[in-house]
CSV table of C-alpha atoms in Angstrom, one decimal:
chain,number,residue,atom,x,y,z
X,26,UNK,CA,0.0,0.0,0.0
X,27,UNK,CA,2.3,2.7,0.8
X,28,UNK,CA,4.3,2.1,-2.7
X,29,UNK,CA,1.0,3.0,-4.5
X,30,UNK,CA,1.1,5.8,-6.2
X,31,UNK,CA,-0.2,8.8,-4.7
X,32,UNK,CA,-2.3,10.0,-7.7
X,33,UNK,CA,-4.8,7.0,-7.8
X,34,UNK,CA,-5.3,7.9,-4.3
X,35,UNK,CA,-6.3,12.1,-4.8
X,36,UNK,CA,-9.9,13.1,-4.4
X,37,UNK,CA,-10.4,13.7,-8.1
X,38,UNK,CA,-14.0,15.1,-7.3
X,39,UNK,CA,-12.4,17.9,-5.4
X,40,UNK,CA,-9.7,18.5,-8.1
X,41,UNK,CA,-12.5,18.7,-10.9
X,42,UNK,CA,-14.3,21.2,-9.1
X,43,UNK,CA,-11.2,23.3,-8.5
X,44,UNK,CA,-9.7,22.9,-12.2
X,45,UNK,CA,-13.6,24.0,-13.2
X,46,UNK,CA,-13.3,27.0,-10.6
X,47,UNK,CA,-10.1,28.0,-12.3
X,48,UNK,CA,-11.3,28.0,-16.1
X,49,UNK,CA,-14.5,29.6,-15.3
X,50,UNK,CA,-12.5,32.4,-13.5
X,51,UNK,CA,-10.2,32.4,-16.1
X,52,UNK,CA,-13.3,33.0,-19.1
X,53,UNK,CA,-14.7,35.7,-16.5
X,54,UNK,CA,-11.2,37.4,-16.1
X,55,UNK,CA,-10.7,37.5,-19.7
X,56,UNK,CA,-14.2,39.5,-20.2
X,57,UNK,CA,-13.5,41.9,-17.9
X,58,UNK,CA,-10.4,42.9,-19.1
X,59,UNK,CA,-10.2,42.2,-23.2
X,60,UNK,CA,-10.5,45.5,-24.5
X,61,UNK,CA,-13.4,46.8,-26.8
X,62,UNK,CA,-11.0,46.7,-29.9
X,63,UNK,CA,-8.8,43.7,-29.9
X,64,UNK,CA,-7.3,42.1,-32.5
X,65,UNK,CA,-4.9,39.6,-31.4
X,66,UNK,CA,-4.8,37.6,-27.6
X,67,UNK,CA,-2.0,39.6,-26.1
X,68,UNK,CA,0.0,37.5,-23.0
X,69,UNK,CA,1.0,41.0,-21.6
X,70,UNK,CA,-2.6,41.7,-20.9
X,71,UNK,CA,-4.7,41.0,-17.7
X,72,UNK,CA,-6.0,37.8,-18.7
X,73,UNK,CA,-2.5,36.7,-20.6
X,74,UNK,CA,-1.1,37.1,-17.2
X,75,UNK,CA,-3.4,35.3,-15.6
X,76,UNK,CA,-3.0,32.4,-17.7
X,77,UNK,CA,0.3,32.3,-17.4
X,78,UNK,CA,-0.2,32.0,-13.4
X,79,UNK,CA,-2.6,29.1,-14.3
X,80,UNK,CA,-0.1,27.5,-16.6
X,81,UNK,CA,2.5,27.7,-13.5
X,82,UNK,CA,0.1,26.1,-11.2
X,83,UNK,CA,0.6,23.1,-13.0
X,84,UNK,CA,4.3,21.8,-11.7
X,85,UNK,CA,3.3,23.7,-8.5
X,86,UNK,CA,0.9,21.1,-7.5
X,87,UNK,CA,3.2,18.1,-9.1
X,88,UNK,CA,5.7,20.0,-6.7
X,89,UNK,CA,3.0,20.1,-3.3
X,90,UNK,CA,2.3,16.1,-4.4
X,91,UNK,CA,5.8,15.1,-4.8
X,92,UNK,CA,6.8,16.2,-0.8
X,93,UNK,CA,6.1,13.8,1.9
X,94,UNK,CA,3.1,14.1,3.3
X,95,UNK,CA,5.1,14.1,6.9
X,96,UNK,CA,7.4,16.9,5.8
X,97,UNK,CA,4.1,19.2,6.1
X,98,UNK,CA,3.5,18.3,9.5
X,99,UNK,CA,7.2,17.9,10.6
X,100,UNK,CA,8.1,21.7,9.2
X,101,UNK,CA,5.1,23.4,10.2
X,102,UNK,CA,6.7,25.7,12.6
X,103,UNK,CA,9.5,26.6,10.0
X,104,UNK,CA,7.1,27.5,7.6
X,105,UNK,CA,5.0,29.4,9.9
X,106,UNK,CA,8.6,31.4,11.1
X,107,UNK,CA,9.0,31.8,7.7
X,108,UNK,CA,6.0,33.8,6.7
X,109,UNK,CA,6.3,36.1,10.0
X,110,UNK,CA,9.8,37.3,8.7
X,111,UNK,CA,8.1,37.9,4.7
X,112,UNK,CA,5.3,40.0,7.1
X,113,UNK,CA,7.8,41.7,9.0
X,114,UNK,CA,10.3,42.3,5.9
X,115,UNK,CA,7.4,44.1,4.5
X,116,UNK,CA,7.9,47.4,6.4
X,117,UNK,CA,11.4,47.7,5.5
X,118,UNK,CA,11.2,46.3,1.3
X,119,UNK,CA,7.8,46.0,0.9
X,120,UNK,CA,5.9,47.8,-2.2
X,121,UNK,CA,3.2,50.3,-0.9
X,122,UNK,CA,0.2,50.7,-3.0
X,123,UNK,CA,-3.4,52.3,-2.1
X,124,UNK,CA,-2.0,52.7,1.3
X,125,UNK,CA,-0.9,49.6,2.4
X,126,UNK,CA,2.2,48.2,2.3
X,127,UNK,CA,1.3,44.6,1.7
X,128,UNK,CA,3.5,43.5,-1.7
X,129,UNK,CA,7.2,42.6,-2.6
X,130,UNK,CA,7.8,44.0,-6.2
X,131,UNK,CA,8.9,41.5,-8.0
X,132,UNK,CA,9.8,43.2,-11.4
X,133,UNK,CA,6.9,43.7,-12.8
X,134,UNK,CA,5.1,41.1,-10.9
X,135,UNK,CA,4.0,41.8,-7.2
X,136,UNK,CA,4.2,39.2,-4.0
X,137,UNK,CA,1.7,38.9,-1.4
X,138,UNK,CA,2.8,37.2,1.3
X,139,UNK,CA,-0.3,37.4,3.5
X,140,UNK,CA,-1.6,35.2,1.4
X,141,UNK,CA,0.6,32.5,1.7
X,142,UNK,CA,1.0,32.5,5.5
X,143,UNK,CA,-2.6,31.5,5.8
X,144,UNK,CA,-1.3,28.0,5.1
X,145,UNK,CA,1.6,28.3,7.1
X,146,UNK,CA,-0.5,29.3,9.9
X,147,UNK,CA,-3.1,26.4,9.1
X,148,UNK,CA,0.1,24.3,9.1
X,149,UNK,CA,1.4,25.3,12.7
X,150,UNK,CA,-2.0,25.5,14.2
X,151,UNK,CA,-2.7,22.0,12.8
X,152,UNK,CA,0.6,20.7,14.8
X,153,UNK,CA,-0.3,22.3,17.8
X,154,UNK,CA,-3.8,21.1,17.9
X,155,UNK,CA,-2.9,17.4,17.4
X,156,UNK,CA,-0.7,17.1,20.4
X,157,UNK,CA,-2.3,14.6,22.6
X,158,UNK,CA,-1.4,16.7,25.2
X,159,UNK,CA,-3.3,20.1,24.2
X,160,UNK,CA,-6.9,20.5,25.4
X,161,UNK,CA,-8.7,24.0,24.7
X,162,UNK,CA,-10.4,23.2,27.6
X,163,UNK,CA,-7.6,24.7,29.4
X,164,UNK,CA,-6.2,28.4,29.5
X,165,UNK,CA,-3.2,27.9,28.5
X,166,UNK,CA,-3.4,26.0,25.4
X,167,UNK,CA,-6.1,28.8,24.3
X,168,UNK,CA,-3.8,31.2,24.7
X,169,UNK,CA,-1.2,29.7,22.6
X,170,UNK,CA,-4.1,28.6,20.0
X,171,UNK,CA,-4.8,32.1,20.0
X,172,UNK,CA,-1.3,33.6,19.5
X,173,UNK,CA,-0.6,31.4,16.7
X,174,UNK,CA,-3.3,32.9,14.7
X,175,UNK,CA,-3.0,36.5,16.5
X,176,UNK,CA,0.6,37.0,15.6
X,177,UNK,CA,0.2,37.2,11.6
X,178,UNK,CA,-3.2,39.5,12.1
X,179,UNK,CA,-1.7,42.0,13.8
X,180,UNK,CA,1.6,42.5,11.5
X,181,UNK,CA,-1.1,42.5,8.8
X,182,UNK,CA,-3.4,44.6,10.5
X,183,UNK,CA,0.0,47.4,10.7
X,184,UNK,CA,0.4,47.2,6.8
X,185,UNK,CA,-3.1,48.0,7.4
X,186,UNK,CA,-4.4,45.3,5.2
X,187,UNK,CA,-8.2,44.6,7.9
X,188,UNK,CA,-9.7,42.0,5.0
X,189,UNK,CA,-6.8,39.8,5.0
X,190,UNK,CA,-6.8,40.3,8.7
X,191,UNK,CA,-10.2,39.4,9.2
X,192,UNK,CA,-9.8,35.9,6.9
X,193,UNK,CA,-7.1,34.5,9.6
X,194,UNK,CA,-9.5,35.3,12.7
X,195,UNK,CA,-11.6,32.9,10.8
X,196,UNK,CA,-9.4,30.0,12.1
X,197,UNK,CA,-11.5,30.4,15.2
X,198,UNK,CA,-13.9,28.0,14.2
X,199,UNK,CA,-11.6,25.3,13.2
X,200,UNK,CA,-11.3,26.2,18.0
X,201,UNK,CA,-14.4,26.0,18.1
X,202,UNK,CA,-14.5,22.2,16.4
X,203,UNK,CA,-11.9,21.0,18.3
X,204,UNK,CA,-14.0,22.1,21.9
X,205,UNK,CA,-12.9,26.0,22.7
X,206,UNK,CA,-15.4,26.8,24.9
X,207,UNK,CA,-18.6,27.9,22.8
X,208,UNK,CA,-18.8,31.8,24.9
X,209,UNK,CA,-16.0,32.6,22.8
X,210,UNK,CA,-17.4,32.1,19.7
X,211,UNK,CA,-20.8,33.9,21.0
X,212,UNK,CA,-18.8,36.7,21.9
X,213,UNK,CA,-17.3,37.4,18.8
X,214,UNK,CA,-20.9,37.3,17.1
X,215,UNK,CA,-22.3,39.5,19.4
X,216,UNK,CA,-19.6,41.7,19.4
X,217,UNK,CA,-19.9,42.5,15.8
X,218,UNK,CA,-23.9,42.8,16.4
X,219,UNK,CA,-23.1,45.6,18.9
X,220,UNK,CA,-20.7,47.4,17.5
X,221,UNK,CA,-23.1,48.0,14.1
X,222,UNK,CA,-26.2,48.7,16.2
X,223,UNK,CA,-24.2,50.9,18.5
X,224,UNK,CA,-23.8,53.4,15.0
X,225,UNK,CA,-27.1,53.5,14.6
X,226,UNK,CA,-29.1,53.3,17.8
X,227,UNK,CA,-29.2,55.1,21.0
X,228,UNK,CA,-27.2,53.6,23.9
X,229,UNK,CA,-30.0,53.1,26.5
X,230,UNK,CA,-32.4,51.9,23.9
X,231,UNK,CA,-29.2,48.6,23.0
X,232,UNK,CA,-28.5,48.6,27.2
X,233,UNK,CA,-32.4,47.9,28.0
X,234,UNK,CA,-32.9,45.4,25.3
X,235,UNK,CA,-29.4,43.6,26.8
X,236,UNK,CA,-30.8,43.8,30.1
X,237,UNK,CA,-34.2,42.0,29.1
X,238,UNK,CA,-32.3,39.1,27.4
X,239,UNK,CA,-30.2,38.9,30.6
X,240,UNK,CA,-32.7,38.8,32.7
X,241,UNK,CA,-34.7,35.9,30.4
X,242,UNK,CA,-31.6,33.7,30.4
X,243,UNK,CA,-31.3,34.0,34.4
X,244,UNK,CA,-35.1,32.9,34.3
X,245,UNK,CA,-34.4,30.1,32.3
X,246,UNK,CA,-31.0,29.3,33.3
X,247,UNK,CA,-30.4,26.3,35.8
X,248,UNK,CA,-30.0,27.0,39.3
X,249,UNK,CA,-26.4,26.1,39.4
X,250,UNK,CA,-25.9,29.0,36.5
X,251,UNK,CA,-27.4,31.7,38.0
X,252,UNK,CA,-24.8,34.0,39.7
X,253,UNK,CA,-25.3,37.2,39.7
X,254,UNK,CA,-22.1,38.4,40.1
X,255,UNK,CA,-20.9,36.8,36.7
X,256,UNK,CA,-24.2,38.7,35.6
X,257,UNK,CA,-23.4,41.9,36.4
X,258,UNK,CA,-19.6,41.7,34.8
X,259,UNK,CA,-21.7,40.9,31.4
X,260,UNK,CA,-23.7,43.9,32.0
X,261,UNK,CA,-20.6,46.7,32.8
X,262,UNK,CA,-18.3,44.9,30.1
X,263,UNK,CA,-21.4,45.3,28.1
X,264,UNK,CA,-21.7,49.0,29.2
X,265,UNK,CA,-18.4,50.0,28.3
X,266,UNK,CA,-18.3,48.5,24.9
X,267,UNK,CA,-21.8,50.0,23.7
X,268,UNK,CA,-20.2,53.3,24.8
X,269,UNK,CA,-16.7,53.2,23.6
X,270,UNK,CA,-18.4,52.3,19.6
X,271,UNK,CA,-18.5,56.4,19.1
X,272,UNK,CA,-15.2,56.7,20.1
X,273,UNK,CA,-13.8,53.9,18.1
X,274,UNK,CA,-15.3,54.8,15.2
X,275,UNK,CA,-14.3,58.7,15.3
X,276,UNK,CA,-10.7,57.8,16.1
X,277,UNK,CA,-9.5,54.5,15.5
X,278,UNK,CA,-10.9,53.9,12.3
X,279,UNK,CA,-9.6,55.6,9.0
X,280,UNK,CA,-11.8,57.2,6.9
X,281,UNK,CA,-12.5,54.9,3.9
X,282,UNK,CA,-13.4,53.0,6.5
X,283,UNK,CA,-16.1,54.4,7.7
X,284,UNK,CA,-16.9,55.2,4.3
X,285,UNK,CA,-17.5,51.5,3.9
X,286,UNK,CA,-19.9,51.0,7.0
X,287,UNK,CA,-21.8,54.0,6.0
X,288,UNK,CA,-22.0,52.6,2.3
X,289,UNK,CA,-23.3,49.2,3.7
X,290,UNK,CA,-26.5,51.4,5.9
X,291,UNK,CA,-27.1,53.8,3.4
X,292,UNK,CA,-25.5,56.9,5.6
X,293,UNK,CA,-25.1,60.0,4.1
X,294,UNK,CA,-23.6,58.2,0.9
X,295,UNK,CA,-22.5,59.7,-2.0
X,296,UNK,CA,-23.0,57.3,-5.3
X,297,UNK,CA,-20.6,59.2,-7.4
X,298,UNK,CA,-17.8,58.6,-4.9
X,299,UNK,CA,-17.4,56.1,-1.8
X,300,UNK,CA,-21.1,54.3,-2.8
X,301,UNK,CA,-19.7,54.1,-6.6
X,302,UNK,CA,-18.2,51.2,-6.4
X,303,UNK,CA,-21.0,49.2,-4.8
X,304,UNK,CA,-23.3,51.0,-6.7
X,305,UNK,CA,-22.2,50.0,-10.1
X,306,UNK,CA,-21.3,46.3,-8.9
X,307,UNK,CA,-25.0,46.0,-7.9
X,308,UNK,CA,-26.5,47.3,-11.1
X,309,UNK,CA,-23.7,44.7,-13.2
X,310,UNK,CA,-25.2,41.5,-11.5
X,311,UNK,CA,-29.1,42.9,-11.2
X,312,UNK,CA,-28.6,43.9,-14.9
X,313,UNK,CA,-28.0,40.2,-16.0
X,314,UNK,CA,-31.4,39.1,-15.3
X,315,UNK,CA,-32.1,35.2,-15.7
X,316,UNK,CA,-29.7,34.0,-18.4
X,317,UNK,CA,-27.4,37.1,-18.6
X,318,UNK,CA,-26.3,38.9,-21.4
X,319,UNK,CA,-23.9,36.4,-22.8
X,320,UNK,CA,-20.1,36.2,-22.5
X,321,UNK,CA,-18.1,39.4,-24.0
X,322,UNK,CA,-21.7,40.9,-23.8
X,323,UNK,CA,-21.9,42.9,-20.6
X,324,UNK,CA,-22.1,46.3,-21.3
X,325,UNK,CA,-21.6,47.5,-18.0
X,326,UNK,CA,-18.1,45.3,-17.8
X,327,UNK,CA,-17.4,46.8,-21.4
X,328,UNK,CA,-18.1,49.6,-20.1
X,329,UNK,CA,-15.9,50.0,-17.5
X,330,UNK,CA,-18.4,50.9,-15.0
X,331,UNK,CA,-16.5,49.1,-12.2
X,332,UNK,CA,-13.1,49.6,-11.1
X,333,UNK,CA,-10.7,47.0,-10.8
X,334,UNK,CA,-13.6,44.3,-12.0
X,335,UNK,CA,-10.7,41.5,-12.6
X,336,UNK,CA,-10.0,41.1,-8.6
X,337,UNK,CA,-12.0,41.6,-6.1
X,338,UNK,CA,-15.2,42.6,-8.2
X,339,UNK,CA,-15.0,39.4,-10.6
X,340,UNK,CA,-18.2,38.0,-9.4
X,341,UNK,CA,-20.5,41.1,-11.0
X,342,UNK,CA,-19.0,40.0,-14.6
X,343,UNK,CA,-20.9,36.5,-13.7
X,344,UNK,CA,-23.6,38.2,-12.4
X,345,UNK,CA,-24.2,40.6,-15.7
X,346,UNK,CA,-23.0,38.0,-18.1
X,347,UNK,CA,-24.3,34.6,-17.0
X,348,UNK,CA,-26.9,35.7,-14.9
X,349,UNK,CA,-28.8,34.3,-12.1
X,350,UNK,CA,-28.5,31.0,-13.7
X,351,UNK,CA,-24.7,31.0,-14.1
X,352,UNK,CA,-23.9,32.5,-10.5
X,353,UNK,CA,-26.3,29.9,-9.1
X,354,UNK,CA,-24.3,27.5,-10.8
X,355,UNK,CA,-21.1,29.1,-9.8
X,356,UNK,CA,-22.3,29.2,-6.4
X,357,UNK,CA,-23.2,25.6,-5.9
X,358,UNK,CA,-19.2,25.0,-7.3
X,359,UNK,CA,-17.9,26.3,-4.1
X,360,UNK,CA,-20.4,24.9,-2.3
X,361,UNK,CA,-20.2,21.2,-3.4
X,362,UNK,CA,-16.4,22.0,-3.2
X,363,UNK,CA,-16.6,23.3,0.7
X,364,UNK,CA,-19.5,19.9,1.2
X,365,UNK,CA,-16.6,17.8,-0.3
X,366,UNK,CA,-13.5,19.3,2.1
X,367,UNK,CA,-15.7,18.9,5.2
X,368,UNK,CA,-16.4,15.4,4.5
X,369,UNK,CA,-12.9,14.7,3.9
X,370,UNK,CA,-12.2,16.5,6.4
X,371,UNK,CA,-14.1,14.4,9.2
X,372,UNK,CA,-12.4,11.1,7.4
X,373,UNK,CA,-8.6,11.4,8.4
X,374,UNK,CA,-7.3,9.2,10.3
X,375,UNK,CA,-4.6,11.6,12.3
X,376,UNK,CA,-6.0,14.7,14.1
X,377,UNK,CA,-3.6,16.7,12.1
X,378,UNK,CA,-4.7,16.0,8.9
X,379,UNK,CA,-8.5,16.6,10.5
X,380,UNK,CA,-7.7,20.1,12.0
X,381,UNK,CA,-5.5,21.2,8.6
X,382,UNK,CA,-8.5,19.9,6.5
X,383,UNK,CA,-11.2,22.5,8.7
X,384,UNK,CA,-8.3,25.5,8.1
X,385,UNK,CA,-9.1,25.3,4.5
X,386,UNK,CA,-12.6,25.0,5.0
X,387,UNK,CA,-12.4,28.1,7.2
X,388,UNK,CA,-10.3,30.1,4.9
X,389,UNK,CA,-12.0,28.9,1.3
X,390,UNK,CA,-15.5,29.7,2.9
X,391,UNK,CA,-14.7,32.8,4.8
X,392,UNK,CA,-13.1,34.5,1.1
X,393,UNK,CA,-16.0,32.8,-0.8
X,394,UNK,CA,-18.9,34.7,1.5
X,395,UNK,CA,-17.2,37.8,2.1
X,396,UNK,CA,-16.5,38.3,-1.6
X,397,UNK,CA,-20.2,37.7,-3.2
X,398,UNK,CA,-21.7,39.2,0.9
X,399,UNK,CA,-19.7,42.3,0.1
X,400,UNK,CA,-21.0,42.7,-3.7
X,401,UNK,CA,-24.6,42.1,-2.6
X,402,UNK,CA,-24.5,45.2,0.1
X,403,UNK,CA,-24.5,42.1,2.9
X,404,UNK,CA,-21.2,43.1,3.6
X,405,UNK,CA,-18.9,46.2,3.9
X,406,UNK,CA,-16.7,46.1,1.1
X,407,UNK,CA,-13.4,44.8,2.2
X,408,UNK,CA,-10.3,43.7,-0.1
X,409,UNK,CA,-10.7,40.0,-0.3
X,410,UNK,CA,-10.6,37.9,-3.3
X,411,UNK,CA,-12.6,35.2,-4.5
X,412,UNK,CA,-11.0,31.7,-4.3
X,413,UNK,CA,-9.6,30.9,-8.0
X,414,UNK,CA,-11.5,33.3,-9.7
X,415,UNK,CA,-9.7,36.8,-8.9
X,416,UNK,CA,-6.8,37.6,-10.6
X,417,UNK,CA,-3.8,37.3,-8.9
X,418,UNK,CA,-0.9,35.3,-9.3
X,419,UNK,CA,-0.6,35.7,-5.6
X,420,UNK,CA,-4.1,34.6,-4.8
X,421,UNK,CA,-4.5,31.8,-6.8
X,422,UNK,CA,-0.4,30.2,-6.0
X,423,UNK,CA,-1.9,30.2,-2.2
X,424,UNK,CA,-5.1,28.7,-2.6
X,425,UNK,CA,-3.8,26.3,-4.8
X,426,UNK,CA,-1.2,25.4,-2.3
X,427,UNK,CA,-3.5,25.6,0.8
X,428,UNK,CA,-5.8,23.2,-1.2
X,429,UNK,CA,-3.3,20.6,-2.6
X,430,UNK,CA,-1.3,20.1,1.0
X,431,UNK,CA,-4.8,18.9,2.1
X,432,UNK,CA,-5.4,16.7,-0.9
X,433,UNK,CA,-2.1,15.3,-0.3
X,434,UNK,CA,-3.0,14.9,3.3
X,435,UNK,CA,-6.1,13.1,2.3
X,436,UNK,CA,-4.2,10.9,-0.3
X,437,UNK,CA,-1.7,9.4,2.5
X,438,UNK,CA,-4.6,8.5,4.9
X,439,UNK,CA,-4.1,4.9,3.3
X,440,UNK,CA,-1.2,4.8,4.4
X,441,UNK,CA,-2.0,5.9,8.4
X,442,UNK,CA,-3.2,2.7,9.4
């Protein structure tokens, strides 16, 4: 068994949904960036780039399948030092552009290393996870849990890149499978609930409502539960977060983004500058109708209409040119992709192959919502890309990589027994 060779072994199902992923990025890249008058393909273009990333990905994942499957889990820390020194190396060589300094220039090619230290971090927290000694029952393995995923969001949060910072915290729920105490994950939600209802809503209105549903659980909470002195900490802790929104949003946050929360509620928006973007992406997909207008047809991506279309806009050319139909169908791709990682997932026979195989889940997911959320006014419109669809060779080298170490994972299992 263990001299069979690995490739009868891959989950082809998840490897026909990604190569179909890729192309049908590929096609949608390609409309959104051909020019109106073209005469020949041109491989210095947008979408010749892109294919030549695509091309490249090819020996990368004979590369990912050739390794050991052990190496992964025997140089996870390395690879996880690794990436904090390409973070850190970014404030003294790194390429800033928009305002963060999140890129190596590479000639004329750029280097996101953010991107790649998802997997590294997957890696490390994976290795952690599967000692037999580490319970997240106990403090001190949370804590270190934590830092492992903490450590790369705040260098990235300094560059200030938030949307790549906010993909990593995602890794929480890969804790919250492997038993982390479920208040944490409840705290985070409402969190988030209170800090957008705090923007919009008087204080005592959000403090009353919080002291009704404190008082119902305390009704309906076991004897042994109710202490009121663990009560009244929610309540202050409460208090001073509800309080300290203004302040955080006046001072801490920069101004494009609060441009983006007040785009997302409709608050004092201007559509001809920070609601633009939205704007237009919105018309693009509601423009496509049923069937859409047909590929190379969209006159809105012809057009120009939105900016920078090819990245993290991608999915509006789908929407306006393939139409409800074709997103649906693009859609169920990364759905029956994310079904087929979680069951594959829950089949490893080593805990680190288990926790590494939720990490992708997390991550793919996590870009995959965000993106279309973000397009569909569900979500404030952050800078994340849409797994194998948004160009980038960046983007697309990291996801492949995060996604093949799995499949390689998954492919060894015969061998665990």
């Amino acid at each position: 068994m263990k001299n069979q060779n690995v490739t009868s072994n891959l989950d082809w199902i998840t490897i026909l949904i990604y190569g179909l992923l890729v192309i049908l990025g590929w096609m949608n890249i390609y409309s959104s960036s051909l020019p109106i008058e073209t005469t020949s393909f041109d491989m210095e273009a947008i979408y010749g780039r892109q294919l030549i990333f695509i091309i490249l990905t090819i020996p990368l994942i004979i590369v990912i399948l050739s390794i050991d499957a052990k190496v992964y889990e025997k140089f996870a820390f390395v690879f996880y030092i690794i990436g904090i020194l390409l973070l850190v190396g970014l404030f003294v060589f790194g390429k800033t552009v928009k305002g963060q300094t999140n890129w190596y220039g590479i000639g004329s090619f750029g280097f996101q290393p953010s991107e790649f230290v998802k997997t590294a971090t997957s890696l490390l927290l994976a290795k952690y996870l599967s000692d037999a000694l580490v319970f997240l029952k106990h403090t001190k393995h949370q804590l270190i849990a934590f830092g492992i995923i903490c450590l790369p969001v705040l260098l990235i949060l300094l560059q200030p890149d938030a949307g790549s910072a906010m993909i990593f915290l995602s890794l929480v729920l890969v804790l919250n499978r492997e038993e982390l105490p479920e208040w944490y994950l409840w705290t985070g939600f409402f969190a988030v609930i209170l800090f957008f209802c705090s923007l919009f809503i008087e204080p005592e209105y959000i403090l009353i409502t919080v002291v009704v549903l404190m008082l119902l659980h305390f009704i309906k909470a076991k004897r042994i539960n109710r202490n009121p002195l663990a009560y009244l900490m929610v309540f202050i802790m409460t208090t001073a977060f509800v309080l300290s929104v203004d302040f955080v949003y006046d001072n801490v946050l920069e101004p494009h983004q609060k441009d983006r929360i007040n785009v997302l509620f409709d608050e004092g928006v201007d559509l001809k500058k920070e609601g633009y973007n939205l704007n237009q992406s919105m018309i693009a997909i509601g423009s496509g109708g049923w069937i859409g207008k047909g590929f190379l047809e969209g006159t809105q991506t012809k057009g120009g209409f939105v900016p920078e279309q090819h990245t993290d806009y991608i999915f509006t050319t789908v929407g306006e040119e393939w139409g409800f139909v074709g997103s649906t169908v693009v859609i169920l791709l990364f759905v029956a992709l994310l079904l087929r990682l979680l069951y594959l997932a829950e089949h490893q026979k080593t805990k680190f192959s288990r926790v590494y195989g939720y990490c992708v889940v997390s991550i793919l997911f996590t870009h995959f919502f965000v993106n279309i959320a973000m397009l569909i006014k569900l979500f404030p419109t952050i800078g994340v890309p849409l797994p194998f669809f948004s160009y980038g060779g960046s983007s697309l080298w990291a996801f492949t990589i995060l996604l093949f170490i799995f499949l390689k994972l998954d492919a060894n299992k015969v061998n665990e027994w």
